[in-house]
């Protein structure tokens, strides 16, 4: 019995997923804060882009509903990811504050 390798599936044109999940590794104190700030900026850009695509669809400038829905879903998933990162960071902070010295 032979098994074939799974071929790479090319993403849809115009759809890019650029969200970095791994913070850059260096010995700086503001490492996580700068990574988080950068990701929030990217998230803001994604949300603004998806809103602009939605407006174009509503005004009839574009008919590509698939691209608009992919853009909206990408922004939604990115927002949910950043919300979970924020929740975990807040939970870790609260755990540290509850520790007895």
Coordinates of C-alpha atoms in Angstrom, one line a residue:
X1 CA 0.0 0.0 0.0
X2 CA 1.5 3.3 -1.0
X3 CA 0.5 6.7 0.4
X4 CA 0.7 9.9 -1.5
X5 CA 1.7 13.1 0.0
X6 CA -0.9 15.8 0.4
X7 CA -0.3 18.5 -2.1
X8 CA -0.3 22.2 -1.0
X9 CA -3.6 24.0 -1.5
X10 CA -3.0 27.5 -2.8
X11 CA -5.1 30.1 -0.9
X12 CA -7.7 32.2 -2.7
X13 CA -6.3 35.2 -4.6
X14 CA -6.4 38.4 -2.7
X15 CA -6.7 36.6 0.7
X16 CA -3.6 36.7 2.9
X17 CA -3.2 35.5 6.5
X18 CA -0.3 37.5 7.9
X19 CA -1.0 37.2 11.7
X20 CA 2.2 36.3 13.5
X21 CA 1.5 33.9 16.4
X22 CA 5.1 33.8 17.7
X23 CA 6.5 36.9 19.4
X24 CA 10.0 37.9 18.3
X25 CA 12.7 36.4 20.4
X26 CA 15.1 38.9 22.0
X27 CA 16.2 40.0 25.4
X28 CA 14.2 43.2 25.6
X29 CA 11.8 44.1 28.5
X30 CA 9.1 45.5 26.2
X31 CA 9.1 42.5 23.9
X32 CA 5.6 41.3 24.5
X33 CA 4.2 44.8 24.7
X34 CA 5.7 45.8 21.3
X35 CA 4.5 42.5 19.7
X36 CA 1.0 43.0 21.1
X37 CA 0.9 46.6 20.0
X38 CA 2.1 45.6 16.5
X39 CA -0.6 42.9 16.3
X40 CA -3.3 45.3 17.5
X41 CA -2.3 47.6 14.6
X42 CA -2.5 44.8 12.1
X43 CA -5.9 43.8 13.5
X44 CA -7.1 47.4 13.2
X45 CA -6.0 47.4 9.5
X46 CA -7.8 44.2 8.9
X47 CA -11.0 45.5 10.4
X48 CA -10.8 48.7 8.4
X49 CA -10.1 46.8 5.2
X50 CA -13.1 44.5 5.7
X51 CA -15.3 47.5 6.5
X52 CA -14.2 49.2 3.3
X53 CA -14.8 46.0 1.3
X54 CA -18.3 45.8 2.8
X55 CA -19.1 49.4 1.9
X56 CA -17.9 48.7 -1.7
X57 CA -20.2 45.7 -1.8
X58 CA -23.2 47.8 -0.4
X59 CA -22.6 50.6 -2.9
X60 CA -22.2 48.2 -5.9
X61 CA -18.6 49.0 -6.6
X62 CA -17.8 45.3 -6.4
X63 CA -19.8 42.1 -6.9
X64 CA -17.3 39.7 -5.3
X65 CA -19.2 38.7 -2.2
X66 CA -16.9 35.8 -1.6
X67 CA -13.9 38.1 -1.2
X68 CA -15.9 40.4 1.2
X69 CA -17.0 37.4 3.3
X70 CA -13.5 36.1 3.5
X71 CA -12.2 39.5 4.6
X72 CA -14.9 39.8 7.3
X73 CA -14.2 36.3 8.6
X74 CA -10.5 36.9 8.6
X75 CA -11.0 40.1 10.7
X76 CA -13.4 38.2 13.0
X77 CA -11.0 35.4 13.6
X78 CA -8.1 37.8 14.2
X79 CA -10.2 39.7 16.7
X80 CA -11.1 36.5 18.5
X81 CA -7.4 35.5 18.7
X82 CA -6.3 38.8 20.1
X83 CA -9.2 38.7 22.6
X84 CA -8.0 35.3 23.8
X85 CA -4.4 36.5 24.1
X86 CA -5.6 39.5 26.1
X87 CA -7.7 37.2 28.4
X88 CA -4.7 34.8 29.0
X89 CA -2.4 37.7 29.7
X90 CA -4.9 39.2 32.2
X91 CA -5.5 35.8 33.8
X92 CA -1.7 35.4 34.2
X93 CA -1.4 38.9 35.7
X94 CA -4.2 38.1 38.2
X95 CA -2.5 34.8 39.1
X96 CA 0.7 36.6 39.8
X97 CA -1.1 39.2 42.0
X98 CA -2.7 36.5 44.0
X99 CA 0.6 34.8 44.8
X100 CA 1.9 35.1 48.4
X101 CA 5.4 36.3 48.9

